[in-house]
Amino acid sequence: RMMEENNKEPEGADVAATANRPYKGSCLCGAVEVEATPPKLFSVICHCTICQRLGSASGQALVGFPGKSLRLVPTPNAAAAAAAAEQQQLLDSYQTSEGMIRYRCKACGSSVYNQSLLPDLDFRDAPLANFERDPDTGIVERLEELTPTAHIFCQHRTPGLVGTDADGVTKWFGHVGHSKRVEEVEH
């Protein structure tokens, strides 16, 4: 009983430590892992035609982080520089537009992360679906921190689908804060 009490987390455990804990994720097969240092820049559902076609869906939930704070995770037992190079070799890249290059796992083909090439928007984002999941429920861990708060490139969204029109989430014609809100134009 004394041991049990000593192993308990103290009441009011350090919430800041949890908030600063990196987000972790991987491609579908697990060959490529990523880690992102909080805070996130955004969590959105992108409806651009590229995300629709790459994801075979009406939109893709993405979580973005500043610059290179989203990075490849070195594999165990490898020197850091060699591990980063090794991880990069597991990826294919494709520049889908002037503003974005996308990285996918060579083994399973799933999206790993995207790198913005826009001079005024330095970020990397990764699909929300790639982040660690609770092994019992299958739900993305820390989902309350990563839930999308906006839809972007809404002029391309598929009208009438559940979750794209009346979900109460702000909708934009481009990147959040760098384009007009849909409501500004429709009213």
mmCIF file with all atom_site columns, N, CA, C and O in Angstrom, residues 23 40 42-44 61-63 65 128 131-132 140-149:
data_model
loop_
_atom_site.group_PDB
_atom_site.id
_atom_site.type_symbol
_atom_site.label_atom_id
_atom_site.label_alt_id
_atom_site.label_comp_id
_atom_site.label_asym_id
_atom_site.label_entity_id
_atom_site.label_seq_id
_atom_site.pdbx_PDB_ins_code
_atom_site.Cartn_x
_atom_site.Cartn_y
_atom_site.Cartn_z
_atom_site.occupancy
_atom_site.B_iso_or_equiv
_atom_site.pdbx_formal_charge
_atom_site.auth_seq_id
_atom_site.auth_comp_id
_atom_site.auth_asym_id
_atom_site.auth_atom_id
_atom_site.pdbx_PDB_model_num
ATOM 1  N N  . TYR A 1 23  ? 4.179   15.888 -29.772 1.00 0.00 ? 23  TYR A N  1
ATOM 2  C CA . TYR A 1 23  ? 3.185   15.046 -30.446 1.00 0.00 ? 23  TYR A CA 1
ATOM 3  C C  . TYR A 1 23  ? 3.971   14.065 -31.294 1.00 0.00 ? 23  TYR A C  1
ATOM 4  O O  . TYR A 1 23  ? 4.967   14.434 -31.925 1.00 0.00 ? 23  TYR A O  1
ATOM 5  N N  . LYS A 1 40  ? 1.279   24.090 -31.586 1.00 0.00 ? 40  LYS A N  1
ATOM 6  C CA . LYS A 1 40  ? 0.907   23.959 -32.994 1.00 0.00 ? 40  LYS A CA 1
ATOM 7  C C  . LYS A 1 40  ? 0.530   25.338 -33.528 1.00 0.00 ? 40  LYS A C  1
ATOM 8  O O  . LYS A 1 40  ? 0.153   26.220 -32.764 1.00 0.00 ? 40  LYS A O  1
ATOM 9  N N  . PHE A 1 42  ? -1.700  25.534 -36.279 1.00 0.00 ? 42  PHE A N  1
ATOM 10 C CA . PHE A 1 42  ? -3.089  25.381 -36.700 1.00 0.00 ? 42  PHE A CA 1
ATOM 11 C C  . PHE A 1 42  ? -3.474  23.916 -36.725 1.00 0.00 ? 42  PHE A C  1
ATOM 12 O O  . PHE A 1 42  ? -2.623  23.026 -36.728 1.00 0.00 ? 42  PHE A O  1
ATOM 13 N N  . SER A 1 43  ? -4.770  23.694 -36.737 1.00 0.00 ? 43  SER A N  1
ATOM 14 C CA . SER A 1 43  ? -5.349  22.388 -36.984 1.00 0.00 ? 43  SER A CA 1
ATOM 15 C C  . SER A 1 43  ? -6.584  22.647 -37.830 1.00 0.00 ? 43  SER A C  1
ATOM 16 O O  . SER A 1 43  ? -7.525  23.289 -37.375 1.00 0.00 ? 43  SER A O  1
ATOM 17 N N  . VAL A 1 44  ? -6.548  22.196 -39.076 1.00 0.00 ? 44  VAL A N  1
ATOM 18 C CA . VAL A 1 44  ? -7.573  22.559 -40.048 1.00 0.00 ? 44  VAL A CA 1
ATOM 19 C C  . VAL A 1 44  ? -8.026  21.337 -40.844 1.00 0.00 ? 44  VAL A C  1
ATOM 20 O O  . VAL A 1 44  ? -7.366  20.296 -40.840 1.00 0.00 ? 44  VAL A O  1
ATOM 21 N N  . ALA A 1 61  ? -7.768  16.476 -42.684 1.00 0.00 ? 61  ALA A N  1
ATOM 22 C CA . ALA A 1 61  ? -7.447  17.139 -41.419 1.00 0.00 ? 61  ALA A CA 1
ATOM 23 C C  . ALA A 1 61  ? -5.932  17.178 -41.270 1.00 0.00 ? 61  ALA A C  1
ATOM 24 O O  . ALA A 1 61  ? -5.269  16.143 -41.335 1.00 0.00 ? 61  ALA A O  1
ATOM 25 N N  . LEU A 1 62  ? -5.393  18.390 -41.082 1.00 0.00 ? 62  LEU A N  1
ATOM 26 C CA . LEU A 1 62  ? -3.950  18.602 -40.984 1.00 0.00 ? 62  LEU A CA 1
ATOM 27 C C  . LEU A 1 62  ? -3.627  19.414 -39.744 1.00 0.00 ? 62  LEU A C  1
ATOM 28 O O  . LEU A 1 62  ? -4.370  20.323 -39.382 1.00 0.00 ? 62  LEU A O  1
ATOM 29 N N  . VAL A 1 63  ? -2.498  19.087 -39.119 1.00 0.00 ? 63  VAL A N  1
ATOM 30 C CA . VAL A 1 63  ? -2.025  19.839 -37.955 1.00 0.00 ? 63  VAL A CA 1
ATOM 31 C C  . VAL A 1 63  ? -0.678  20.434 -38.327 1.00 0.00 ? 63  VAL A C  1
ATOM 32 O O  . VAL A 1 63  ? 0.237   19.710 -38.735 1.00 0.00 ? 63  VAL A O  1
ATOM 33 N N  . PHE A 1 65  ? 2.767   23.005 -37.689 1.00 0.00 ? 65  PHE A N  1
ATOM 34 C CA . PHE A 1 65  ? 3.734   23.444 -36.681 1.00 0.00 ? 65  PHE A CA 1
ATOM 35 C C  . PHE A 1 65  ? 4.732   24.397 -37.333 1.00 0.00 ? 65  PHE A C  1
ATOM 36 O O  . PHE A 1 65  ? 5.015   24.289 -38.521 1.00 0.00 ? 65  PHE A O  1
ATOM 37 N N  . LEU A 1 128 ? -3.787  14.640 -39.363 1.00 0.00 ? 128 LEU A N  1
ATOM 38 C CA . LEU A 1 128 ? -4.241  14.350 -38.001 1.00 0.00 ? 128 LEU A CA 1
ATOM 39 C C  . LEU A 1 128 ? -4.315  12.840 -37.771 1.00 0.00 ? 128 LEU A C  1
ATOM 40 O O  . LEU A 1 128 ? -3.964  12.355 -36.700 1.00 0.00 ? 128 LEU A O  1
ATOM 41 N N  . PHE A 1 131 ? -1.258  10.853 -36.127 1.00 0.00 ? 131 PHE A N  1
ATOM 42 C CA . PHE A 1 131 ? -0.752  11.013 -34.766 1.00 0.00 ? 131 PHE A CA 1
ATOM 43 C C  . PHE A 1 131 ? -1.115  9.806  -33.905 1.00 0.00 ? 131 PHE A C  1
ATOM 44 O O  . PHE A 1 131 ? -2.052  9.069  -34.206 1.00 0.00 ? 131 PHE A O  1
ATOM 45 N N  . GLU A 1 132 ? -0.325  9.600  -32.839 1.00 0.00 ? 132 GLU A N  1
ATOM 46 C CA . GLU A 1 132 ? -0.487  8.435  -31.958 1.00 0.00 ? 132 GLU A CA 1
ATOM 47 C C  . GLU A 1 132 ? -1.932  8.256  -31.523 1.00 0.00 ? 132 GLU A C  1
ATOM 48 O O  . GLU A 1 132 ? -2.633  9.220  -31.265 1.00 0.00 ? 132 GLU A O  1
ATOM 49 N N  . VAL A 1 140 ? -7.258  9.266  -31.655 1.00 0.00 ? 140 VAL A N  1
ATOM 50 C CA . VAL A 1 140 ? -6.007  10.024 -31.611 1.00 0.00 ? 140 VAL A CA 1
ATOM 51 C C  . VAL A 1 140 ? -5.798  10.555 -30.197 1.00 0.00 ? 140 VAL A C  1
ATOM 52 O O  . VAL A 1 140 ? -6.704  11.150 -29.605 1.00 0.00 ? 140 VAL A O  1
ATOM 53 N N  . GLU A 1 141 ? -4.614  10.309 -29.643 1.00 0.00 ? 141 GLU A N  1
ATOM 54 C CA . GLU A 1 141 ? -4.296  10.806 -28.301 1.00 0.00 ? 141 GLU A CA 1
ATOM 55 C C  . GLU A 1 141 ? -4.205  12.324 -28.324 1.00 0.00 ? 141 GLU A C  1
ATOM 56 O O  . GLU A 1 141 ? -3.764  12.909 -29.308 1.00 0.00 ? 141 GLU A O  1
ATOM 57 N N  . ARG A 1 142 ? -4.642  12.944 -27.230 1.00 0.00 ? 142 ARG A N  1
ATOM 58 C CA . ARG A 1 142 ? -4.623  14.401 -27.087 1.00 0.00 ? 142 ARG A CA 1
ATOM 59 C C  . ARG A 1 142 ? -5.448  15.081 -28.187 1.00 0.00 ? 142 ARG A C  1
ATOM 60 O O  . ARG A 1 142 ? -5.150  16.171 -28.646 1.00 0.00 ? 142 ARG A O  1
ATOM 61 N N  . LEU A 1 143 ? -6.498  14.394 -28.625 1.00 0.00 ? 143 LEU A N  1
ATOM 62 C CA . LEU A 1 143 ? -7.350  14.904 -29.700 1.00 0.00 ? 143 LEU A CA 1
ATOM 63 C C  . LEU A 1 143 ? -7.923  16.274 -29.368 1.00 0.00 ? 143 LEU A C  1
ATOM 64 O O  . LEU A 1 143 ? -8.053  17.127 -30.255 1.00 0.00 ? 143 LEU A O  1
ATOM 65 N N  . GLU A 1 144 ? -8.211  16.513 -28.093 1.00 0.00 ? 144 GLU A N  1
ATOM 66 C CA . GLU A 1 144 ? -8.764  17.822 -27.708 1.00 0.00 ? 144 GLU A CA 1
ATOM 67 C C  . GLU A 1 144 ? -7.804  18.963 -28.058 1.00 0.00 ? 144 GLU A C  1
ATOM 68 O O  . GLU A 1 144 ? -8.229  20.085 -28.303 1.00 0.00 ? 144 GLU A O  1
ATOM 69 N N  . GLU A 1 145 ? -6.511  18.675 -28.138 1.00 0.00 ? 145 GLU A N  1
ATOM 70 C CA . GLU A 1 145 ? -5.522  19.695 -28.503 1.00 0.00 ? 145 GLU A CA 1
ATOM 71 C C  . GLU A 1 145 ? -5.349  19.810 -30.016 1.00 0.00 ? 145 GLU A C  1
ATOM 72 O O  . GLU A 1 145 ? -4.824  20.807 -30.508 1.00 0.00 ? 145 GLU A O  1
ATOM 73 N N  . LEU A 1 146 ? -5.747  18.765 -30.744 1.00 0.00 ? 146 LEU A N  1
ATOM 74 C CA . LEU A 1 146 ? -5.471  18.697 -32.176 1.00 0.00 ? 146 LEU A CA 1
ATOM 75 C C  . LEU A 1 146 ? -6.715  18.814 -33.058 1.00 0.00 ? 146 LEU A C  1
ATOM 76 O O  . LEU A 1 146 ? -6.606  18.845 -34.284 1.00 0.00 ? 146 LEU A O  1
ATOM 77 N N  . THR A 1 147 ? -7.899  18.875 -32.455 1.00 0.00 ? 147 THR A N  1
ATOM 78 C CA . THR A 1 147 ? -9.142  18.949 -33.219 1.00 0.00 ? 147 THR A CA 1
ATOM 79 C C  . THR A 1 147 ? -9.141  20.173 -34.136 1.00 0.00 ? 147 THR A C  1
ATOM 80 O O  . THR A 1 147 ? -8.785  21.269 -33.708 1.00 0.00 ? 147 THR A O  1
ATOM 81 N N  . PRO A 1 148 ? -9.523  19.993 -35.403 1.00 0.00 ? 148 PRO A N  1
ATOM 82 C CA . PRO A 1 148 ? -9.558  21.123 -36.329 1.00 0.00 ? 148 PRO A CA 1
ATOM 83 C C  . PRO A 1 148 ? -10.452 22.266 -35.840 1.00 0.00 ? 148 PRO A C  1
ATOM 84 O O  . PRO A 1 148 ? -11.536 22.035 -35.306 1.00 0.00 ? 148 PRO A O  1
ATOM 85 N N  . THR A 1 149 ? -9.960  23.485 -36.032 1.00 0.00 ? 149 THR A N  1
ATOM 86 C CA . THR A 1 149 ? -10.695 24.681 -35.620 1.00 0.00 ? 149 THR A CA 1
ATOM 87 C C  . THR A 1 149 ? -11.114 25.516 -36.822 1.00 0.00 ? 149 THR A C  1
ATOM 88 O O  . THR A 1 149 ? -11.719 26.573 -36.651 1.00 0.00 ? 149 THR A O  1
#
